[in-house]
Short mmCIF file of C-alpha atoms in Angstrom, two decimals:
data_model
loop_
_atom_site.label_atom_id
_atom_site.label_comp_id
_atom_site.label_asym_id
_atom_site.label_seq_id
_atom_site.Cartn_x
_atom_site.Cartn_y
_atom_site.Cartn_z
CA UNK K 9 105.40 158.00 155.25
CA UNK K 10 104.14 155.11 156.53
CA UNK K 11 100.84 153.19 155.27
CA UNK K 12 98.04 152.33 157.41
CA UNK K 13 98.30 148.65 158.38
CA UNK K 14 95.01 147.41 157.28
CA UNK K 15 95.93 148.77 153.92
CA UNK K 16 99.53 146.65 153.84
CA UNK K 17 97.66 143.64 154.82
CA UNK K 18 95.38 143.70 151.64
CA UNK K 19 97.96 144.47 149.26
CA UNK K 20 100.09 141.86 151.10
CA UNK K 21 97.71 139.70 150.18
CA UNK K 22 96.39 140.65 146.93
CA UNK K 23 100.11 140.56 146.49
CA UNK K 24 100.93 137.21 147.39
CA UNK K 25 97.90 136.03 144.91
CA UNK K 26 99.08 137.51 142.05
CA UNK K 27 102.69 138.16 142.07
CA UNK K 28 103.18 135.99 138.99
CA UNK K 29 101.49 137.87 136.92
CA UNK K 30 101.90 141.32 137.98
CA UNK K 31 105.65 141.15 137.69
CA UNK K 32 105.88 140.10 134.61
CA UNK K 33 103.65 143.05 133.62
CA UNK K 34 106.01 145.45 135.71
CA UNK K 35 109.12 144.02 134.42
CA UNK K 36 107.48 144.54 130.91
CA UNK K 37 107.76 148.29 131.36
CA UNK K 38 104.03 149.12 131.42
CA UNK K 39 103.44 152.09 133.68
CA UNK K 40 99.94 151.79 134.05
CA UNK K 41 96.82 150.49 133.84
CA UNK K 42 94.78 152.80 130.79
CA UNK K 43 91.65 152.31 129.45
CA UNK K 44 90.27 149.50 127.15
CA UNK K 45 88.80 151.07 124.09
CA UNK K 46 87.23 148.38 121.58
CA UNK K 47 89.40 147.53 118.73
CA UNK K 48 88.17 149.22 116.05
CA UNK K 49 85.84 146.88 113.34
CA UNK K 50 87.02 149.18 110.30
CA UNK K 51 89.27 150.52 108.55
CA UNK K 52 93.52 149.71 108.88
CA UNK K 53 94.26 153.46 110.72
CA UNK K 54 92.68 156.20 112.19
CA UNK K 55 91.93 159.29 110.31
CA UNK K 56 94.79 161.01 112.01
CA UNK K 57 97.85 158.82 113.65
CA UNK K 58 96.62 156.76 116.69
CA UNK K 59 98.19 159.81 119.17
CA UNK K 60 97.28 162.36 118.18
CA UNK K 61 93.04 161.32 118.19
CA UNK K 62 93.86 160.18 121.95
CA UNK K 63 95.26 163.61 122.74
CA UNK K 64 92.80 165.86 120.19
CA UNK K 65 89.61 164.13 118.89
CA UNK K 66 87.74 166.17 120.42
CA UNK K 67 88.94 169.76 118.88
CA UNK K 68 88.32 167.91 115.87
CA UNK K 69 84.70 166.78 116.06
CA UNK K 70 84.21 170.53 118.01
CA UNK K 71 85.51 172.26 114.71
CA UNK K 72 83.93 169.57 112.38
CA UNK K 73 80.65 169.83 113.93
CA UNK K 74 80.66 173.70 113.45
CA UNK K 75 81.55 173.29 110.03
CA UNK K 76 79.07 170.63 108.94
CA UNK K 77 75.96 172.21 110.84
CA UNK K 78 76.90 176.23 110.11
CA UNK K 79 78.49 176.14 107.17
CA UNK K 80 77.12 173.03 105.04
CA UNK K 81 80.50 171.89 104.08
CA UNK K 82 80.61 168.35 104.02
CA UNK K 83 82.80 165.19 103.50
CA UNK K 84 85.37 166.17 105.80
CA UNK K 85 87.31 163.35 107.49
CA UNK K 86 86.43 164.11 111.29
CA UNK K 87 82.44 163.23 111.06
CA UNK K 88 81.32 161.86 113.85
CA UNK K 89 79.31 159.14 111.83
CA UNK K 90 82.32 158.22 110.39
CA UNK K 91 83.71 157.38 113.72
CA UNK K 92 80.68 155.36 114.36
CA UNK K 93 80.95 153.13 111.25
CA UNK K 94 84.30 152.04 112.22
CA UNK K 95 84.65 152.51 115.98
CA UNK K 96 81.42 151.01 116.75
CA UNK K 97 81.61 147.64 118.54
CA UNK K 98 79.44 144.63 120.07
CA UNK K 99 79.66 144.36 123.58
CA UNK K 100 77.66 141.85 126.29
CA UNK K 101 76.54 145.65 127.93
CA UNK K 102 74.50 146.80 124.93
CA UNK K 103 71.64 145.26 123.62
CA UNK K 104 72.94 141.90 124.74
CA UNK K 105 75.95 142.27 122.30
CA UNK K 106 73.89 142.12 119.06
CA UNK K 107 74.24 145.49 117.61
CA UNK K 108 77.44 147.53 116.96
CA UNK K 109 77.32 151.02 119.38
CA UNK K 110 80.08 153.32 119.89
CA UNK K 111 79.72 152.89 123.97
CA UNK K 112 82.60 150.21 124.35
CA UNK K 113 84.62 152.74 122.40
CA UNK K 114 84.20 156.55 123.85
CA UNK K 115 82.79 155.70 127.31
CA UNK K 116 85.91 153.16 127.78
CA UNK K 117 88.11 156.28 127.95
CA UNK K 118 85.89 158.81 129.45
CA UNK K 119 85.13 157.19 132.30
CA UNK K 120 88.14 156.51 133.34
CA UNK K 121 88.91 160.39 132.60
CA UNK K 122 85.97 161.25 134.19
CA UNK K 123 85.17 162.75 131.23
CA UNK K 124 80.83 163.13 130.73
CA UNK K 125 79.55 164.09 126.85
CA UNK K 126 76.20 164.20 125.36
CA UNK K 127 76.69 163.21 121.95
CA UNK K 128 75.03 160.50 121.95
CA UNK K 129 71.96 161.69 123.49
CA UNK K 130 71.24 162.82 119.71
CA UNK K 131 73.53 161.34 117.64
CA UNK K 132 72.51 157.84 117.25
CA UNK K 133 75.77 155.48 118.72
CA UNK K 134 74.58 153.08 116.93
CA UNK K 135 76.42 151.70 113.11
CA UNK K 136 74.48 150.03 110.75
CA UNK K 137 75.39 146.47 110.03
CA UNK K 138 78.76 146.26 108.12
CA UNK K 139 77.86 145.17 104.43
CA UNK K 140 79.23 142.29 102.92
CA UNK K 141 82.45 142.26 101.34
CA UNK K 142 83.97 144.60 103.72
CA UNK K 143 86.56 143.15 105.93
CA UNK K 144 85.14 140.55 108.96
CA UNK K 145 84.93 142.43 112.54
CA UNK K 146 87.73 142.02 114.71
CA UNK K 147 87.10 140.82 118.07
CA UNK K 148 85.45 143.54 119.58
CA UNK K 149 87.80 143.53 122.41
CA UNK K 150 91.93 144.13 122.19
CA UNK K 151 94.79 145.00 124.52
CA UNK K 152 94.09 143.44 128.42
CA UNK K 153 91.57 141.18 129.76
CA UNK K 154 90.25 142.09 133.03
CA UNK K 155 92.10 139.47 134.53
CA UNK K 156 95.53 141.00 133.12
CA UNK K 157 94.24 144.70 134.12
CA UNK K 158 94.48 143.24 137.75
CA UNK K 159 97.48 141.71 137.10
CA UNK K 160 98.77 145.30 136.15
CA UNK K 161 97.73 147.04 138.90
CA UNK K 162 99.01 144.30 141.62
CA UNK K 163 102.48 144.92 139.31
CA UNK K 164 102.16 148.45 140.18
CA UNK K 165 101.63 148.32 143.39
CA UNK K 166 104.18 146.19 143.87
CA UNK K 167 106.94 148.36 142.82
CA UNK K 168 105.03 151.32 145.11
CA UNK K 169 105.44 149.02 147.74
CA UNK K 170 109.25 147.84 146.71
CA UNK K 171 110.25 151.69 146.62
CA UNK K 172 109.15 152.18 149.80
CA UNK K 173 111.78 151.53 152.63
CA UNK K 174 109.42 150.96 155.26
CA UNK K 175 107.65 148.10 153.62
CA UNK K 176 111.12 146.71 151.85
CA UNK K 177 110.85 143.37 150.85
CA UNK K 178 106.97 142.37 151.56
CA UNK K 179 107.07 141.46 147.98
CA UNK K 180 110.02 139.18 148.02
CA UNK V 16 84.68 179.23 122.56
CA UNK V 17 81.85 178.28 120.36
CA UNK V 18 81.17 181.39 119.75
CA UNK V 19 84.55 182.85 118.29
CA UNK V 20 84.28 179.93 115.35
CA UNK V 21 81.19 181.14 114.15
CA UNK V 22 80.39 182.38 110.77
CA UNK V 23 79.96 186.03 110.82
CA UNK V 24 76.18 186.17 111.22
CA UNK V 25 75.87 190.09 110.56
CA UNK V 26 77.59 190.23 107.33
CA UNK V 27 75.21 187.73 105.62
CA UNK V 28 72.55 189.74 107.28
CA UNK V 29 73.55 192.63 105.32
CA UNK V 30 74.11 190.55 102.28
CA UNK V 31 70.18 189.51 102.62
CA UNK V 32 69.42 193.25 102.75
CA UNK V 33 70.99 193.76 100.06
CA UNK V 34 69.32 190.74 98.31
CA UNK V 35 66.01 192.34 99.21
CA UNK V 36 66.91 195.65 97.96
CA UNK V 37 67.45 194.54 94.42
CA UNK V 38 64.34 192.46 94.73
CA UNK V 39 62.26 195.46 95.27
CA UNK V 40 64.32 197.46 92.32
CA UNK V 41 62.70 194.79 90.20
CA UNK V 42 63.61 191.39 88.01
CA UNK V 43 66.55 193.15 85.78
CA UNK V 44 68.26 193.87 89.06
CA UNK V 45 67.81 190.57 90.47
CA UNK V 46 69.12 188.88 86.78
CA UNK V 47 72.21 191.05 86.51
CA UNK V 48 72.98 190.31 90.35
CA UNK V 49 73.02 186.55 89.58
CA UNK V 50 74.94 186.86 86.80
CA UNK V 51 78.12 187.72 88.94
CA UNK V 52 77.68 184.31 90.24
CA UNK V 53 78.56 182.39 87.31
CA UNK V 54 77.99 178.82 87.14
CA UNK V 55 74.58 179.55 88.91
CA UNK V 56 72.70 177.15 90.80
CA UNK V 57 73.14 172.88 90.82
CA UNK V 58 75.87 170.62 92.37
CA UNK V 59 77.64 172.09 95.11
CA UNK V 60 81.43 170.43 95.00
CA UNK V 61 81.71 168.33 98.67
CA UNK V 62 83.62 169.69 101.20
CA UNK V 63 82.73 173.41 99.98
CA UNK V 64 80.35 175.41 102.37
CA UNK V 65 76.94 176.54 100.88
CA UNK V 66 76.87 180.39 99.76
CA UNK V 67 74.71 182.87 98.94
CA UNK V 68 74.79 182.22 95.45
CA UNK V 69 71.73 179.90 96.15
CA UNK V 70 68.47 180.57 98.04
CA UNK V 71 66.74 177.27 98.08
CA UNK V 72 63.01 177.61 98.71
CA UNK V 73 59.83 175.61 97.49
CA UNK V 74 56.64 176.54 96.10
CA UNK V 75 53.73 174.31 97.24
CA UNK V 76 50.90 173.94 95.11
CA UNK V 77 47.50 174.49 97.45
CA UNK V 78 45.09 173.58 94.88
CA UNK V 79 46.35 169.78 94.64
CA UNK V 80 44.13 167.20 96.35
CA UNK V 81 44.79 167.62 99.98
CA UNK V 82 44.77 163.79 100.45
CA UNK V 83 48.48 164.49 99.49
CA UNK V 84 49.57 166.54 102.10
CA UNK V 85 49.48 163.41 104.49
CA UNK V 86 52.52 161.89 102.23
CA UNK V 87 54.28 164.97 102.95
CA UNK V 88 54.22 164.44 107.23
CA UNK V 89 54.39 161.09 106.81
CA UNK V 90 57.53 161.06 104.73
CA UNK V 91 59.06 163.99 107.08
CA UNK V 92 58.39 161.75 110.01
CA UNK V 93 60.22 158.91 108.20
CA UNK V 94 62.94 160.70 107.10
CA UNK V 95 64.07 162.78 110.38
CA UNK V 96 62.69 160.33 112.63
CA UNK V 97 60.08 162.93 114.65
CA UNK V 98 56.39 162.30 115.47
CA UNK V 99 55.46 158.75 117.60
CA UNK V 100 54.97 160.62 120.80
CA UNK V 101 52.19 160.27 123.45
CA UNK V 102 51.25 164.33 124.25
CA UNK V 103 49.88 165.34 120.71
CA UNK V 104 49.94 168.98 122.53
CA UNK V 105 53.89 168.76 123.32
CA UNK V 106 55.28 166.22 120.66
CA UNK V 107 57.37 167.94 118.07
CA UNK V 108 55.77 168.69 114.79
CA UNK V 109 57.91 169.55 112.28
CA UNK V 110 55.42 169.89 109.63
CA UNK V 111 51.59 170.16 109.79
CA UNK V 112 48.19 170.64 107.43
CA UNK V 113 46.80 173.22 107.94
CA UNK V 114 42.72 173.45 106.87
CA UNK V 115 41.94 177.41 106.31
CA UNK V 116 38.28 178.57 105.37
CA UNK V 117 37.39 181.99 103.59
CA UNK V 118 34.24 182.62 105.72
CA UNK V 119 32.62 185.14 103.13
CA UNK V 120 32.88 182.79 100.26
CA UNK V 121 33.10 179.49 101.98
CA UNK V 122 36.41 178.57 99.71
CA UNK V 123 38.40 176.37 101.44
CA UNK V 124 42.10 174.88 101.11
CA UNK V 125 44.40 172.97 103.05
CA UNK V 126 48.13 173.49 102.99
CA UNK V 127 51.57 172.02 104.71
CA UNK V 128 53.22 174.97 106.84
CA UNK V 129 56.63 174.09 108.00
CA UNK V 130 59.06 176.57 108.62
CA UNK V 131 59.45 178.71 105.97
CA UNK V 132 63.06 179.59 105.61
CA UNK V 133 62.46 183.31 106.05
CA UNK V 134 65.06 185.75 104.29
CA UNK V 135 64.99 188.03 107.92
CA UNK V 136 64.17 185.28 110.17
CA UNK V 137 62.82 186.59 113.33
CA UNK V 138 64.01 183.66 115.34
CA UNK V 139 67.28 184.15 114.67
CA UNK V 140 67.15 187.57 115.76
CA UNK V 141 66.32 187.25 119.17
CA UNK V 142 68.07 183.79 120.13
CA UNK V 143 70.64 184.63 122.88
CA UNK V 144 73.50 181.71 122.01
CA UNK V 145 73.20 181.64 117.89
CA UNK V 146 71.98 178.62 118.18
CA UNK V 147 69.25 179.79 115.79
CA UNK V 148 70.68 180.25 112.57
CA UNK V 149 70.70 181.03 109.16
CA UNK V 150 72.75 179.17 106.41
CA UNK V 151 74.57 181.38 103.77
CA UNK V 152 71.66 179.51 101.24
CA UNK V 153 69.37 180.74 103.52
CA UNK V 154 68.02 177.68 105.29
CA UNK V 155 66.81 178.41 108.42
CA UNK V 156 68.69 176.22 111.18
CA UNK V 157 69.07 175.31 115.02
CA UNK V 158 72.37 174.74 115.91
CA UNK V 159 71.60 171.92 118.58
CA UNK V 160 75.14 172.22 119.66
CA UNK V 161 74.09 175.18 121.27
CA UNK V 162 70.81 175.60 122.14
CA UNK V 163 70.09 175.94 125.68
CA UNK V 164 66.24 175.54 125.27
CA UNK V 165 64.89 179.08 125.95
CA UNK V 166 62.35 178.93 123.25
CA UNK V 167 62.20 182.28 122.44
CA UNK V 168 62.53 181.76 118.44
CA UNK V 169 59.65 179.69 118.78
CA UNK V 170 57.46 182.41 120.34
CA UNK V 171 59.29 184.83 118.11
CA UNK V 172 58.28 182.33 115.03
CA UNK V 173 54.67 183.88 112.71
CA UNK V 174 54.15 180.51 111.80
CA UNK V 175 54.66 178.13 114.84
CA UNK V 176 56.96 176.39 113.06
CA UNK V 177 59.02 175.17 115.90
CA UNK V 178 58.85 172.48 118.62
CA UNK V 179 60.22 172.22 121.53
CA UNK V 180 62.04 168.68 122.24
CA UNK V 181 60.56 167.94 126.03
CA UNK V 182 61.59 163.92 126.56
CA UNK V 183 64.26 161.90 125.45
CA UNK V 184 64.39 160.47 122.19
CA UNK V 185 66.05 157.21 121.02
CA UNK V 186 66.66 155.98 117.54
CA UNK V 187 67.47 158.64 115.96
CA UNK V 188 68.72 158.25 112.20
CA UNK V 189 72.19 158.88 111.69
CA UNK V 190 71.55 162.33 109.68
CA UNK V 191 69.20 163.72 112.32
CA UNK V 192 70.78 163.88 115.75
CA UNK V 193 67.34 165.27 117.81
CA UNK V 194 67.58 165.51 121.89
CA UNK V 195 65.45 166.57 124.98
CA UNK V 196 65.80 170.49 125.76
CA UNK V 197 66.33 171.74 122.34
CA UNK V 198 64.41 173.40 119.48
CA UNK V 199 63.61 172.10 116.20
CA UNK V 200 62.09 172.81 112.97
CA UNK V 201 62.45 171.48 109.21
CA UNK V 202 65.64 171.55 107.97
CA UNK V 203 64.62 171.68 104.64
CA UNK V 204 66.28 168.38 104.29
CA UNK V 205 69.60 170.13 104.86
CA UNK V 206 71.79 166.49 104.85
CA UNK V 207 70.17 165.63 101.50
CA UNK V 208 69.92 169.31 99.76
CA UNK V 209 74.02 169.09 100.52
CA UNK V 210 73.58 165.97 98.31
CA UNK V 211 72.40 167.02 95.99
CA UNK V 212 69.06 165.74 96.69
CA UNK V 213 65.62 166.79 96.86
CA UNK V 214 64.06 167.04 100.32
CA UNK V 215 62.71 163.83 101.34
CA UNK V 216 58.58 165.08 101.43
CA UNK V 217 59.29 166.41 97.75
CA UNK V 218 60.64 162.92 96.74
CA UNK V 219 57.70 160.86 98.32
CA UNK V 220 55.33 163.40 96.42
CA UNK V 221 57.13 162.49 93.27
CA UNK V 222 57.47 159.24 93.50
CA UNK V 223 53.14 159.54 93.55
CA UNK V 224 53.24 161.00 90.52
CA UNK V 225 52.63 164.60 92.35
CA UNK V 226 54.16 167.55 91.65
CA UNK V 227 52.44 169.67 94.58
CA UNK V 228 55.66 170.84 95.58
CA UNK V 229 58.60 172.16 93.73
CA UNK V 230 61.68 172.75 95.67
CA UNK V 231 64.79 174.66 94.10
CA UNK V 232 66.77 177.29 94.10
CA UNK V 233 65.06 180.89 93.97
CA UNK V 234 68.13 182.68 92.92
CA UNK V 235 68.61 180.50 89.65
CA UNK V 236 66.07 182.19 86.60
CA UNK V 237 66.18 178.79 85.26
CA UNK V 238 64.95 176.78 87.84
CA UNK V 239 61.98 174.89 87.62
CA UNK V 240 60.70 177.07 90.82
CA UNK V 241 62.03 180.29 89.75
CA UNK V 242 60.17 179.49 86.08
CA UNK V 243 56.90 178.15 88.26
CA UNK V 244 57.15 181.26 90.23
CA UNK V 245 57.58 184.07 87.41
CA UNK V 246 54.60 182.37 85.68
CA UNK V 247 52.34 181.99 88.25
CA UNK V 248 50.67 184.49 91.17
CA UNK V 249 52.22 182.71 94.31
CA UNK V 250 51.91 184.09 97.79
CA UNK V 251 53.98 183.41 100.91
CA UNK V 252 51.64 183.62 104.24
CA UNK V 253 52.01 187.11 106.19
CA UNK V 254 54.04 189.03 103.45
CA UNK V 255 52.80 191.82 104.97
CA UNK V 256 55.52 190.88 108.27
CA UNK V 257 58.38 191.62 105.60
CA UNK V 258 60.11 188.41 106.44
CA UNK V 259 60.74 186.98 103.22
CA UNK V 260 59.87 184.05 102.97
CA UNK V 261 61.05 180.95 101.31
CA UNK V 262 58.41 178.68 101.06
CA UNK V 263 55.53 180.27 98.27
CA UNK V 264 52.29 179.02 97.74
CA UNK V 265 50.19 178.96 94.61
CA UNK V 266 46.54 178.73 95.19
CA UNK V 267 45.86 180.96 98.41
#
């Protein structure tokens, strides 16, 4: 298949700008560019290993939710506040970065899943002030900069473009 | 697939029948039922659902200085974050005061009517999801989750107890999620009940030195309620619609 010449021209381009960085992302193994959740502000782990909330938080907050509202039983691990106190994060988007909300958190993800909930049009997103003595916030920010997120998607295309025999060695 | 999670709704029905049978056989029956429940009312362990072995209700005091009654919205407002709005006509109103006259005598009183935590609940009969709900303890509930708005348990409601959410809301308190195109009502301060609290209106009155509302648990005979409602004639507004009420007043 060949690809339309305006598009090879860009990424020849884009290419040429950033090939430093994008192959030393590809070379690194990384095989694509993911979301950017905020690092969380609390707590050392997750209430369930790091996986298995990307793949199934939200059975657990479905059957939590349930439970709390239906039943009354309460104090269970997957409360949605409780994600809040520690997930919630400062961010230049909300409120000019001076309160902690859960936005640079769940909408991170979802929106690059395409993924639309309502939670938070009546569950407050937003975690009261961490109280002294508890450990200082992280930066609110961890894993790529947007400038290494390009980086990582010039390294992908890149090795699109290597595996393709038609466009061999634009990258060289 | 909501709906497959659900507590069985029918069965507790027929437990509240049941309930209302031996209430009508008279106290002995109601004494020896509780008795299979052991420990009784009080501190519910965390994590455990609420059962039927409660039935938490209040019994408001109408012949208290209705000045008092404003400490009750205000502190309902405060606590679950409602009231604030624009449209007095539309703006949710979870509790009100109510002014009623007797126009032979002239007597007058004025009262708080919330929702009153009904024993057969007519909203929860006719809503279509299950969104309206009734807890094992027999709080009265929407299930926000999934309402879809229809507003038929609040035409279905005696008392009017029930708003209507029509525009968005923003800071909300972390215990009260509230959004536009749902129903709501008191909760009887469900987050702090599961507490072991008091509802927040009954705290503000006490912390005034008022005791114009009790709140407790009806099924406990040695509850300051059940004791305040054994000793005194209370009423509970339109016994006659056999909906078994929760809320009892003393004065009316």
């Amino acid at each position: 298949m060949r690809l339309p010449n305006n598009i090879l021209g860009i990424a020849f381009i884009a290419l040429t700008l950033l090939l430093g960085a994008g192959g030393a992302y590809a070379a690194e193994g990384t095989n694509g560019i993911g979301p950017n959740p905020a690092k969380a502000e609390k707590g050392e782990q997750c209430v369930e290993p790091v996986d298995d909330m990307r793949r199934y938080h939200m059975n657990y907050l479905k059957h939590q939710r349930d439970e709390t509202l239906r039943e009354g039983i309460r104090g269970k691990k997957y409360s949605l506040n409780e994600c809040i106190d520690c997930h919630a994060a400062k961010s230049p988007d909300v409120a000019g970065g001076n309160i902690r909300t859960i936005k640079p958190f769940c909408a991170e993800c979802h929106q690059f899943a395409a993924v639309k909930i309502d939670c938070f049009e009546c569950h407050t997103g937003i975690a009261s002030p961490i109280k002294k003595g508890n450990k200082p916030p992280m930066p609110s920010k961890h894993g790529k900069t947007d400038q290494e997120k390009d980086a990582l998607v010039f390294g992908m295309l890149e090795n699109y473009l290597k595996s393709k025999s038609d466009v061999g060695g634009v990258a060289e | 697939m909501n709906s497959n999670n659900l507590p069985p709704i029918t069965e507790e029905k027929i437990d509240i029948e049941r309930r209302r049978l031996l209430a009508s056989g008279g106290a002995i029956a109601i004494a020896s039922g509780i008795m299979l429940y052991g420990g009784g009312a009080g501190a519910r362990e965390k994590g455990q659902p609420a059962t039927s072995a409660q039935r938490w209700g209040m019994l408001i005091d109408t012949t208290a200085d209705k000045s008092i009654w404003d400490t009750v919205v205000t502190a309902c407002k405060r606590e679950q974050g409602w009231g604030g709005g624009n449209n007095p006509a539309t703006d949710p109103q979870w509790v009100r005061k109510v002014s009623i006259k007797n126009k032979s005598t002239g007597a007058e009183a004025t009262l708080p009517v919330m929702c009153q935590h009904c024993a057969n609940p007519p909203c929860v009969d006719v809503c279509p999801t299950g969104a309206s709900m009734q807890r094992a303890d027999g709080i009265v509930l929407v299930d926000k989750h999934i309402c879809i708005g229809c507003r038929y348990c609040m035409m279905a409601c005696p008392y009017s107890a029930r708003s209507f959410v029509h525009e968005p809301v923003h800071n909300q308190k972390p215990h009260m999620p509230r959004g536009m195109g749902t129903v709501e009502s008191c909760t009887m301060c469900v987050h702090r009940v599961d507490n072991n609290q008091q509802p927040a209106c009954v705290e503000a009155l006490e912390a005034k030195g008022s005791k114009a509302i009790i709140f407790g648990d009806l099924n406990d005979p040695d509850s300051e309620i059940s004791r305040a409602v054994s000793a005194h004639v209370t009423r509970r507004i339109r016994e006659d619609l056999g909906v078994e009420p929760g809320v009892h007043y003393k004065g009316i």
